[in-house]
GROMACS .gro file of C-alpha atoms in nm:
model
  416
    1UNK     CA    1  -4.490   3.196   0.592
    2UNK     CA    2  -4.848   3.161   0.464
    3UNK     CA    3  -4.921   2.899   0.639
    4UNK     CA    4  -4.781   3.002   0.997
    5UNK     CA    5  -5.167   3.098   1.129
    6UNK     CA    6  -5.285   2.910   1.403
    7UNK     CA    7  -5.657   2.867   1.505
    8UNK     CA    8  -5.983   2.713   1.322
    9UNK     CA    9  -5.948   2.796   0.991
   10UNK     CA   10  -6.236   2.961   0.820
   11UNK     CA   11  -6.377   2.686   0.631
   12UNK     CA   12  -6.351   2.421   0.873
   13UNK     CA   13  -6.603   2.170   0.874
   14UNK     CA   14  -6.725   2.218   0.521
   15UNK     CA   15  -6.760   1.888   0.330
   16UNK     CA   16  -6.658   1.891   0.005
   17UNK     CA   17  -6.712   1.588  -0.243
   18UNK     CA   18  -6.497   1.625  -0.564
   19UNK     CA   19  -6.558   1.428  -0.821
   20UNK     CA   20  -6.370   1.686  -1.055
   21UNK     CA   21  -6.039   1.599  -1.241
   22UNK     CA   22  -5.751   1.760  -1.494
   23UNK     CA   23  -5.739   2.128  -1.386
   24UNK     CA   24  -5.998   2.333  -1.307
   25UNK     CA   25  -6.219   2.151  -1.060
   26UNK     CA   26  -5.896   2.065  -0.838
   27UNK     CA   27  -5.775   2.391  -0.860
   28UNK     CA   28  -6.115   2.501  -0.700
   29UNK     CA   29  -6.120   2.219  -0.414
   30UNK     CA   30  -5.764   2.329  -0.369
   31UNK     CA   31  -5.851   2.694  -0.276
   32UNK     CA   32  -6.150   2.578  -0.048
   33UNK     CA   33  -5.886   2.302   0.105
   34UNK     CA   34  -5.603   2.573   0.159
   35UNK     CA   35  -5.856   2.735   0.392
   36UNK     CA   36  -6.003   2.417   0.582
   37UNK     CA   37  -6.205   2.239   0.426
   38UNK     CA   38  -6.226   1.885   0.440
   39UNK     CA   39  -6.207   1.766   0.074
   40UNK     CA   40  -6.300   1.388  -0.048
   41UNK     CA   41  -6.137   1.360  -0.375
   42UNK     CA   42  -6.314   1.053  -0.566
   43UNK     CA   43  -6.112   0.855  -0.847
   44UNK     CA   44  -6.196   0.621  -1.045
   45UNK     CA   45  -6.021   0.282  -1.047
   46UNK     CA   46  -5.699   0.227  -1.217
   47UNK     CA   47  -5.524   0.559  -1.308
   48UNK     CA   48  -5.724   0.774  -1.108
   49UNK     CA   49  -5.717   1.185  -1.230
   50UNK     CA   50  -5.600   1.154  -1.577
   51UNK     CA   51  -5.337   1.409  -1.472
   52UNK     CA   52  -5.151   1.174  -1.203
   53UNK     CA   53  -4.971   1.057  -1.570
   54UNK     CA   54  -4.946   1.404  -1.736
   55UNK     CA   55  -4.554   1.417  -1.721
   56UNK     CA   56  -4.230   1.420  -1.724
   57UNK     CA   57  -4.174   1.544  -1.490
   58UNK     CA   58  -4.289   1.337  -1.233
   59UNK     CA   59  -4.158   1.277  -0.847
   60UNK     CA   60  -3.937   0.948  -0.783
   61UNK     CA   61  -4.130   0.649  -0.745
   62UNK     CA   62  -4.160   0.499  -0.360
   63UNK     CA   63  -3.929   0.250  -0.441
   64UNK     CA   64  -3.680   0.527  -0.573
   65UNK     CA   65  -3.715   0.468  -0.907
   66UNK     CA   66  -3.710   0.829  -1.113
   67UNK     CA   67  -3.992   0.984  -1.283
   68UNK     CA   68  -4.276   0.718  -1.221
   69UNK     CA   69  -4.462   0.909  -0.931
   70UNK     CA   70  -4.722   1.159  -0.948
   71UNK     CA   71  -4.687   1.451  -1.223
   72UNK     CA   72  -4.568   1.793  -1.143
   73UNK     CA   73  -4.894   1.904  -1.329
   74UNK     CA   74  -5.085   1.661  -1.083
   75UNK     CA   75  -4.932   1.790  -0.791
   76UNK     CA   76  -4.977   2.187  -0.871
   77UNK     CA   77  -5.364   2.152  -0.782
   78UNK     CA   78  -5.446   1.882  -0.545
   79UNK     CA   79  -5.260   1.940  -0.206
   80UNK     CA   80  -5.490   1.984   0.122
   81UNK     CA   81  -5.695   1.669  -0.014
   82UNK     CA   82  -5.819   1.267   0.059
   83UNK     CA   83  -5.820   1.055  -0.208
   84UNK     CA   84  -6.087   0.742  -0.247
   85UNK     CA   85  -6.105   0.526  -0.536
   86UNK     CA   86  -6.481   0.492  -0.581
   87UNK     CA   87  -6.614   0.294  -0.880
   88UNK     CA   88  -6.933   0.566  -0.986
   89UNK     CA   89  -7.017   0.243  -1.275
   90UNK     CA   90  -7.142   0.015  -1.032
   91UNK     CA   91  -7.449   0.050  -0.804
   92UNK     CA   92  -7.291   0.039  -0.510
   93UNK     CA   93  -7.015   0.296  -0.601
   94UNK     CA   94  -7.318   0.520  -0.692
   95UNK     CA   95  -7.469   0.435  -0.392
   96UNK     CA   96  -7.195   0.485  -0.226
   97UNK     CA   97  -7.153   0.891  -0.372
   98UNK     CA   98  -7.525   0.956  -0.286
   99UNK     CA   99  -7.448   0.822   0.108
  100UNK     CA  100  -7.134   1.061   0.120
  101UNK     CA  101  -7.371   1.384  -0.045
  102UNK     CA  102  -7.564   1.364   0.238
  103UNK     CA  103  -7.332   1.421   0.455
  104UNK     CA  104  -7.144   1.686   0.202
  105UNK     CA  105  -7.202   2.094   0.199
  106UNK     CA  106  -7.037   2.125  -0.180
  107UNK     CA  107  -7.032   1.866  -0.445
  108UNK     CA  108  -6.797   2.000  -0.760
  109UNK     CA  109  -6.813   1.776  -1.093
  110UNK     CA  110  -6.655   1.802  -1.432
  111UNK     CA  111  -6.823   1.549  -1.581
  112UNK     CA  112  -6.995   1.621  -1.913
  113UNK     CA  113  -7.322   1.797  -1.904
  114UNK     CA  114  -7.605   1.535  -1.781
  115UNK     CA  115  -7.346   1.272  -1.720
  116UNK     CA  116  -7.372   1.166  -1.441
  117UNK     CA  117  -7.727   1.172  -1.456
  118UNK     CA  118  -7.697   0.769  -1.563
  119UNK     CA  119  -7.598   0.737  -1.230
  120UNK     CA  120  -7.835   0.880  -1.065
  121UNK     CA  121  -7.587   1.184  -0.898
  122UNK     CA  122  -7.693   1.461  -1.110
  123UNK     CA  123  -7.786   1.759  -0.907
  124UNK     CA  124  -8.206   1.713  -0.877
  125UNK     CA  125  -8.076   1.337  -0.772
  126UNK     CA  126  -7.828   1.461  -0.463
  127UNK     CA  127  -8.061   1.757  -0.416
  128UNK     CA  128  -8.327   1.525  -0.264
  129UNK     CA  129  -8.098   1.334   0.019
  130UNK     CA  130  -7.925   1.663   0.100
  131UNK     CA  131  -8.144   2.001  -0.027
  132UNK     CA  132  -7.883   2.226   0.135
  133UNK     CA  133  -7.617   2.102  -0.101
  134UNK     CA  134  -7.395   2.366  -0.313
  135UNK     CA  135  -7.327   2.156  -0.648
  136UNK     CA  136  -7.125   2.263  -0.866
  137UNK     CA  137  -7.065   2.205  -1.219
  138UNK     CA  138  -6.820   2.268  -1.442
  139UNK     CA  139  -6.788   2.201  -1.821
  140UNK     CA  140  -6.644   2.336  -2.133
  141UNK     CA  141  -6.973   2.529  -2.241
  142UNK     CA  142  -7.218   2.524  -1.990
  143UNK     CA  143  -7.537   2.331  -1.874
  144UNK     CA  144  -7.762   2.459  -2.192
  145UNK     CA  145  -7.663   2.662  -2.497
  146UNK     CA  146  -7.621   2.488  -2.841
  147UNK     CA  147  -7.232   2.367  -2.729
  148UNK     CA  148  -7.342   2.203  -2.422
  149UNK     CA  149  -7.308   1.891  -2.487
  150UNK     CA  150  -6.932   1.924  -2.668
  151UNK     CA  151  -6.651   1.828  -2.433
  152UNK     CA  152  -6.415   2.122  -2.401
  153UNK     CA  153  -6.055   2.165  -2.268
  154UNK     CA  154  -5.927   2.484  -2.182
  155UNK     CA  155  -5.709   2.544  -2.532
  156UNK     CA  156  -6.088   2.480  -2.721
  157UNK     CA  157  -6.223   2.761  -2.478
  158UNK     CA  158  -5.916   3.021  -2.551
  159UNK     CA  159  -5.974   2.910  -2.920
  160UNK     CA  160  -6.343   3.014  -2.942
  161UNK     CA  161  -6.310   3.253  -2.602
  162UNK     CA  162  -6.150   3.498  -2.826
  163UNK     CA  163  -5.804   3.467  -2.608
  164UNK     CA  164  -5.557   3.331  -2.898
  165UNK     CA  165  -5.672   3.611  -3.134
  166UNK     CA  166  -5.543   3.876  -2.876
  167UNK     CA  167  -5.259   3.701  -2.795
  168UNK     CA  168  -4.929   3.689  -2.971
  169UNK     CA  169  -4.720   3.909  -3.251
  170UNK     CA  170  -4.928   4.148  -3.477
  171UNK     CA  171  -4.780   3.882  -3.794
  172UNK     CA  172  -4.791   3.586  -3.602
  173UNK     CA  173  -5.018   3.356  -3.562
  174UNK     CA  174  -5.297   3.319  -3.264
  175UNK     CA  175  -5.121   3.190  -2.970
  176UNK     CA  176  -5.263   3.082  -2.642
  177UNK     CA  177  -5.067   3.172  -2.326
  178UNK     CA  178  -4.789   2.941  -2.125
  179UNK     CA  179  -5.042   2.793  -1.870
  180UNK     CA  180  -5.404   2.719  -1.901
  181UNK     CA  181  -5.580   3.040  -1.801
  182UNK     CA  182  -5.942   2.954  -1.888
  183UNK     CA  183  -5.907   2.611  -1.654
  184UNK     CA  184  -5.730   2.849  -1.429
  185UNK     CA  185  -5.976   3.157  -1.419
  186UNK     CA  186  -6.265   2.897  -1.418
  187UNK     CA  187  -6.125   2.726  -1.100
  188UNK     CA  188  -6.162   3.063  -0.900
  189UNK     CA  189  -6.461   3.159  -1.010
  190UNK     CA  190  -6.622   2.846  -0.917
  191UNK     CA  191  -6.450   2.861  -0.600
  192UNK     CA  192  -6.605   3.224  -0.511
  193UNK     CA  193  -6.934   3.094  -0.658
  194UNK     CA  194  -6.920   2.779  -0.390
  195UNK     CA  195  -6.835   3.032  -0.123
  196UNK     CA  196  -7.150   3.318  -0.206
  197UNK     CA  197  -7.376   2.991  -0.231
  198UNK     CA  198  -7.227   2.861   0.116
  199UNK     CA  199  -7.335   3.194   0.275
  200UNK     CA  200  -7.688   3.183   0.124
  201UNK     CA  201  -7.736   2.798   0.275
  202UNK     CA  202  -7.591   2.925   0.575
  203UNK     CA  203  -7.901   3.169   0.599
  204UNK     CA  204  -8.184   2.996   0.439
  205UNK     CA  205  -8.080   2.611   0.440
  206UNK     CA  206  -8.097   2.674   0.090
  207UNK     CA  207  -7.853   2.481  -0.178
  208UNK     CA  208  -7.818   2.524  -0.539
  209UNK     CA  209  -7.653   2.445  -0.883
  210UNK     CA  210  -7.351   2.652  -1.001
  211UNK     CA  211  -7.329   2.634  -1.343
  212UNK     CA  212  -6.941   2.701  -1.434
  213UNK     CA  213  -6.823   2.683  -1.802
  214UNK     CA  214  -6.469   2.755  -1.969
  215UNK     CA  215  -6.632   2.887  -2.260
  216UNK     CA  216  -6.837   3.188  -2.054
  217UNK     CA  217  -6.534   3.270  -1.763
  218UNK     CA  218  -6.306   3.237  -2.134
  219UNK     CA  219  -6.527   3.560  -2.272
  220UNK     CA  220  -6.542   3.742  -1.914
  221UNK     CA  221  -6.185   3.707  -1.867
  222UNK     CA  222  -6.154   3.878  -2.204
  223UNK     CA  223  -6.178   4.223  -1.945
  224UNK     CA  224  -6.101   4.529  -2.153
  225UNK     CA  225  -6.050   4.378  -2.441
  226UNK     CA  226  -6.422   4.215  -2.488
  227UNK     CA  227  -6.562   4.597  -2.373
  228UNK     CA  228  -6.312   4.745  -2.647
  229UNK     CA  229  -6.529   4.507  -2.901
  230UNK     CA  230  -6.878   4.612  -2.756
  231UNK     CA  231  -6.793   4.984  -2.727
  232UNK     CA  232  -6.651   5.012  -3.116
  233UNK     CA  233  -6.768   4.730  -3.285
  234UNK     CA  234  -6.411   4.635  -3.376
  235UNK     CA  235  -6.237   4.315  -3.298
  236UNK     CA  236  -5.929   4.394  -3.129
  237UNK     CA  237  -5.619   4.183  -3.242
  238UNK     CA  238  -5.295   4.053  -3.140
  239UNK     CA  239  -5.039   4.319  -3.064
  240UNK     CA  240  -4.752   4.125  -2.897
  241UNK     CA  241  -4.604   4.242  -2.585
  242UNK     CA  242  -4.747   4.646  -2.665
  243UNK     CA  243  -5.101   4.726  -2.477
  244UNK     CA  244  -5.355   4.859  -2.691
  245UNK     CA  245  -5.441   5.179  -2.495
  246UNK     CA  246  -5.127   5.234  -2.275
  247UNK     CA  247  -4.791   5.348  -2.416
  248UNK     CA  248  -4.507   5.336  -2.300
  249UNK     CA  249  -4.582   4.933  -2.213
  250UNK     CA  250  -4.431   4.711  -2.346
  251UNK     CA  251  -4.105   4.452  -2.360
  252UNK     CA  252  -3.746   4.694  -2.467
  253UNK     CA  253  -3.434   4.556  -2.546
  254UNK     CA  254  -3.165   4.660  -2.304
  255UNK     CA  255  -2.821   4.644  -2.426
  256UNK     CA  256  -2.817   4.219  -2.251
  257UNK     CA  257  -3.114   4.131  -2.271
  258UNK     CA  258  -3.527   4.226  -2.271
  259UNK     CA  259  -3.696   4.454  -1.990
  260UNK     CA  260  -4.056   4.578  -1.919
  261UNK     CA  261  -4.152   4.928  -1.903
  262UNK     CA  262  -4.517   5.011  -1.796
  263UNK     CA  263  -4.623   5.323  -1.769
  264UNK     CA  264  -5.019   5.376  -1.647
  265UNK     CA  265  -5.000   5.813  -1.610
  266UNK     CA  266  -4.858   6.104  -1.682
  267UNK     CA  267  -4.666   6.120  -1.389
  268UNK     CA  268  -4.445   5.788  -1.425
  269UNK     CA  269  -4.442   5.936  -1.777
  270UNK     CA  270  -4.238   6.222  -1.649
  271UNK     CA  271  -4.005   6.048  -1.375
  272UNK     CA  272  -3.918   5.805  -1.723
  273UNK     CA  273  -3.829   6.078  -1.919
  274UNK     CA  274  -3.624   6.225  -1.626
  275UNK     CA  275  -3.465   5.901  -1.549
  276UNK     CA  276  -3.354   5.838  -1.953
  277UNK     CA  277  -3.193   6.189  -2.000
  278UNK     CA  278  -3.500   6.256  -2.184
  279UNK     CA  279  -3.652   6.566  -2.016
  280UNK     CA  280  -3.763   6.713  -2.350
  281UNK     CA  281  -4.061   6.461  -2.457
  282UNK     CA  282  -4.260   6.480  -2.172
  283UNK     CA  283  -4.303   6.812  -2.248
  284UNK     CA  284  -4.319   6.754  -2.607
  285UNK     CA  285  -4.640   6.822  -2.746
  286UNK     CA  286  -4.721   6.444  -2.877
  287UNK     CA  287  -4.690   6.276  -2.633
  288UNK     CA  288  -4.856   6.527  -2.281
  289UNK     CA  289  -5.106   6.273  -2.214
  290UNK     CA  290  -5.189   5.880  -2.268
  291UNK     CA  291  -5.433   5.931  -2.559
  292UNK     CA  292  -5.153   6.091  -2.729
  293UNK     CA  293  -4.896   5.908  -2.692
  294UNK     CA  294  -5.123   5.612  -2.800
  295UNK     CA  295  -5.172   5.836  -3.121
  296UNK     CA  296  -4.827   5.881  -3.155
  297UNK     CA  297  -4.668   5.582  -3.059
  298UNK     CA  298  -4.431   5.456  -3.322
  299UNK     CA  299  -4.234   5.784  -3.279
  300UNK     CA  300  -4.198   5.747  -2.876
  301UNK     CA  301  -4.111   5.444  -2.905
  302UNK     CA  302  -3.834   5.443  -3.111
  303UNK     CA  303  -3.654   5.712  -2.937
  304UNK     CA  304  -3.694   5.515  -2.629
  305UNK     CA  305  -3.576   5.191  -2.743
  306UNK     CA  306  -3.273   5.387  -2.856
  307UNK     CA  307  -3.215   5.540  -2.566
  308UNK     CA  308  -3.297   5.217  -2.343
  309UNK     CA  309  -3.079   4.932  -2.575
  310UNK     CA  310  -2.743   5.135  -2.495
  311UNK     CA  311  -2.812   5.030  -2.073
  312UNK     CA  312  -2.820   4.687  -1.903
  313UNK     CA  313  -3.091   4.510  -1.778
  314UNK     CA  314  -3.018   4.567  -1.393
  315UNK     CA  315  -2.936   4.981  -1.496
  316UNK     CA  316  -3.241   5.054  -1.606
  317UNK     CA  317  -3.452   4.855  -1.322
  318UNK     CA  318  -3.242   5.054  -1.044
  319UNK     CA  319  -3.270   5.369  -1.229
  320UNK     CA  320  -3.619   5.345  -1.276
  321UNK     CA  321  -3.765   5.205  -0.969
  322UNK     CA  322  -3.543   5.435  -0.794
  323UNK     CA  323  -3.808   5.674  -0.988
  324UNK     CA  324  -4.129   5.481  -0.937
  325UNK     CA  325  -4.159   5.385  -1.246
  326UNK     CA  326  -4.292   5.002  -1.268
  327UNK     CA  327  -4.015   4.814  -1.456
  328UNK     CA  328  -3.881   4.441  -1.434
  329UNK     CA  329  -3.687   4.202  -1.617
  330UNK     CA  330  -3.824   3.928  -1.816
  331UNK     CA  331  -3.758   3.632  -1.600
  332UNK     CA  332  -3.753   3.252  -1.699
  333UNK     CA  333  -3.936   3.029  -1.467
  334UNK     CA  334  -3.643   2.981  -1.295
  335UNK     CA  335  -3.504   3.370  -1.235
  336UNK     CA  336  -3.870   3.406  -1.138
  337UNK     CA  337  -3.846   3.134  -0.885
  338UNK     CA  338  -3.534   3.274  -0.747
  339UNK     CA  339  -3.649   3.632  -0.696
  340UNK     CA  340  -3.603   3.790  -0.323
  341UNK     CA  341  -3.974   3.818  -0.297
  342UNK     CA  342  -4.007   3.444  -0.351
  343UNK     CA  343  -3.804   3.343   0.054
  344UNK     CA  344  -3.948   3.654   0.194
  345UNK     CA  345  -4.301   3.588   0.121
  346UNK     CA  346  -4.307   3.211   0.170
  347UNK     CA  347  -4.440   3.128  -0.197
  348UNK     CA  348  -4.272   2.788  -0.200
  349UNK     CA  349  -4.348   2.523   0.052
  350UNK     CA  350  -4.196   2.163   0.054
  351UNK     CA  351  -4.414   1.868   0.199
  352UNK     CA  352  -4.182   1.585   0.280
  353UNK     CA  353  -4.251   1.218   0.219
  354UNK     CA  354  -4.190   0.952   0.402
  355UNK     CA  355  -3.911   0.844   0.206
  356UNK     CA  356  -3.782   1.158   0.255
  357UNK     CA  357  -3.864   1.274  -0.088
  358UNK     CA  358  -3.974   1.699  -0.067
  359UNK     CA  359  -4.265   1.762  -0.279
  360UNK     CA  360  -4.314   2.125  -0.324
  361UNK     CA  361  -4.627   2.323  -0.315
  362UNK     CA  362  -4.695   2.691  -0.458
  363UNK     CA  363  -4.851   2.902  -0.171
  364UNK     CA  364  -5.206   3.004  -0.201
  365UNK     CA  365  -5.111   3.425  -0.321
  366UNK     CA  366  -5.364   3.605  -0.037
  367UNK     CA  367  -5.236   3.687   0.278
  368UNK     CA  368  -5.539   3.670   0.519
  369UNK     CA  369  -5.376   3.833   0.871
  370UNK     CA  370  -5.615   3.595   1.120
  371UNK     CA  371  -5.755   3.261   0.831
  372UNK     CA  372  -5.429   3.201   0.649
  373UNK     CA  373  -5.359   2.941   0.445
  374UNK     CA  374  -5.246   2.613   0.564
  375UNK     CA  375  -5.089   2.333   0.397
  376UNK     CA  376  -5.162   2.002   0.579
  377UNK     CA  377  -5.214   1.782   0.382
  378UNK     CA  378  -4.948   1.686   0.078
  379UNK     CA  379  -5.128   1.598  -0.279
  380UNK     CA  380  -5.244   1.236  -0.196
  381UNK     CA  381  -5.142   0.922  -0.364
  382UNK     CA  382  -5.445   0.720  -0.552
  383UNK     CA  383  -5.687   0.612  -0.273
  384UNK     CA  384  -5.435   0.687  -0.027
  385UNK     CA  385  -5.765   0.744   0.245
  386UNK     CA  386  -6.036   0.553   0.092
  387UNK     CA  387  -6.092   0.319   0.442
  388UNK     CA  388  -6.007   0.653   0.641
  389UNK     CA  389  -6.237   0.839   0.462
  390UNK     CA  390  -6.560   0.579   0.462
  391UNK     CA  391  -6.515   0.597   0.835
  392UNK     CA  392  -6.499   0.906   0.910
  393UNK     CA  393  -6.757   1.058   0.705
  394UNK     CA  394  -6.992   0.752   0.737
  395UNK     CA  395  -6.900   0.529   1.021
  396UNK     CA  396  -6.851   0.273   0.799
  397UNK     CA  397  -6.698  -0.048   0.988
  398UNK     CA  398  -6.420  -0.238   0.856
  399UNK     CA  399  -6.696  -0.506   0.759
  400UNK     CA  400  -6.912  -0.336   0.526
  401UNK     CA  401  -6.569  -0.188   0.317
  402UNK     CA  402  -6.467  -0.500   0.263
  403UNK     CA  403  -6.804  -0.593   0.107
  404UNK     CA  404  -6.767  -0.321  -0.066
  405UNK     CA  405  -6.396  -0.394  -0.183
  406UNK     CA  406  -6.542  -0.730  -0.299
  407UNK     CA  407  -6.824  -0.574  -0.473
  408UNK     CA  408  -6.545  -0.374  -0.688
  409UNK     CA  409  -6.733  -0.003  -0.588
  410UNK     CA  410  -6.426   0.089  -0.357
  411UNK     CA  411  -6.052   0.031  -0.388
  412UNK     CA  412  -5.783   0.120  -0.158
  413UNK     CA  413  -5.453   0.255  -0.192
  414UNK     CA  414  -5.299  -0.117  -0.130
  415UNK     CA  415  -5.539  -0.280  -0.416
  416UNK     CA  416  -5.498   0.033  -0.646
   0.00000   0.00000   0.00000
């Protein structure tokens, strides 16, 4: 299991505010909380993260009644977390934010650019009670540019990001993929940001701002396909489940059902022919090396799709990977889920409630051998730990939270 390690974990004793929401802000804190750190996770009153309502599905209530707890969606991305419901409207609440920065090493905010400014928490605010702070924000188009101030979720930044157009059949229209890979992609790279600007305080005492948008990790994440535009000057387009500079790979159709094929050289090119009773093309002259099979790819493959549509799904992956050529089925979500690989690597863990009720938990995917991943703490209910929290990081006494109970800037999870 992942999460078997034993020892401080790496980032232990990093403070990490989050006042970040929906996706790709908790997916960050998540990836810094797998690993340690201690993360503060500040909702506002009465819903709290707009995604805590994002279902069906959604867990069994407390009281047993189906479908009325916390979202699947919610509970994909905020594991290894505290939540406190923190009113940022009221002066107090703001107060309250600035008191906990100073005592913070990463602040990460979602908010739209300059807004939380008004409240005096923007980063040249925070800067001054803590100047080794790592803040970072992240928005739909950045800090400056003429989109900055547009809101943006991650389906606007696959839209203009270029995504949709490469994605999907040649004749069909732009599609965007089955989970939110710009929120996604932005998440880690704000999460390796925090961690290079972590090392740099570490040496010099030195914070900074981390400027994150969907719309600019959107265009990086566009890899190969964004160089193919620079290089040529042509836009590439959508060409379904066919690569535009590798062939064979792609999605056949076995004799029961669809299987994947990818072949990346000339040597896997071989072992497929071999494997297919097809000896005879890889020494045909079209198709000796990658650029010309690209050339000639309608004829390869439609003599391969003949030959691979008369074999079943679970032929062809035992004859091929018995050949080392990189093949799979095209798994549902739950074939996927029930994979060999899945046990065997511990990908799945289940917190359990109190009530008894198991909450599973996708593993974090790296495998350190001595700072694993650890899994504490199970996604936390709305202002489960706001009292626990306020003591903790700022010796509050019971007194002064009740004031500020009274004063509406905090809420706890029994007043939620």
């Amino acid at each position: 299991m992942r999460s078997d390690g034993q020892g401080v974990q790496a980032l232990a004793g990093i403070k990490v505010l989050d006042l970040s929401r929906v996706l790709a802000g908790p997916w960050c804190t998540q990836i810094l909380g797998d690993f340690g750190a201690d993360i503060l996770k500040v909702e506002p009153p009465g819903s709290g993260d707009d995604t805590r309502t994002w279902g069906p599905p959604n867990l069994p209530g407390e009281d047993g009644q189906d479908g009325v707890g916390e979202s699947a969606y919610y509970l994909s991305c905020n594991r290894n977390k505290r939540s406190a419901v923190i009113n940022l409207a009221t002066q107090e609440g703001a107060d309250l934010i600035r008191r906990l920065a100073a005592h913070a090493d990463v602040v990460v905010e979602n908010f739209k650019a300059g807004g939380l400014k008004k409240y005096g928490l923007a980063y040249e605010d925070l800067k001054r009670v803590n100047p080794r702070l790592v803040y970072c924000s992240i928005t739909g188009f950045g800090q400056s540019g003429p989109n900055s101030d547009r809101p943006g979720y991650d389906f606007i930044a696959q839209a203009m990001g270029g995504m949709m157009s490469v994605t999907g059949e040649k004749d069909g229209p732009p599609t965007k993929p089955g989970v939110a890979m710009a929120d996604l992609s932005t998440g880690m790279y704000a999460a390796v940001s925090i961690l290079v600007a972590l090392r740099h305080a570490e040496r010099t005492g030195e914070g900074q701002h981390i400027d994150c948008s969907l719309f600019d990790t959107q265009i990086t994440m566009l890899a190969n396909q964004g160089l193919s535009y620079l290089v040529s000057g042509a836009s590439p387009g959508r060409m379904g489940n066919t690569h535009p500079a590798v062939v064979p790979y792609q999605v056949f159709d076995a004799s029961d059902g669809p299987v994947v094929v990818a072949v990346g050289n000339n040597t896997q090119f071989v072992a497929l022919c071999s494997a297919l009773g097809m000896d005879g093309f890889a020494q045909d002259a079209r198709f000796l090396t990658n650029r010309l099979r690209v050339i000639n790819r309608e004829a390869l493959v439609d003599a391969l799709g003949d030959v691979i549509r008369k074999r079943t799904v679970a032929e062809l992956v035992s004859t091929l990977s018995g050949r080392n050529v990189p093949c799979g089925p095209v798994n549902t979500v739950a074939q996927a889920f029930s994979e060999p690989m899945i046990a065997a690597r511990g990908t799945v863990h289940h917190f359990v409630r109190e009530d008894g009720v198991r909450i599973p938990s996708v593993s974090y995917p790296g495998a350190l051998s001595r700072t694993p991943s650890r899994f504490s703490r199970m996604p936390p209910r709305l202002g489960e730990h706001t009292i626990e929290v306020l003591e903790d990081w700022l010796g509050i006494g019971r007194d002064e939270v009740e004031a500020l109970m009274r004063s509406g800037a905090v809420t706890d999870r029994g007043t939620a």
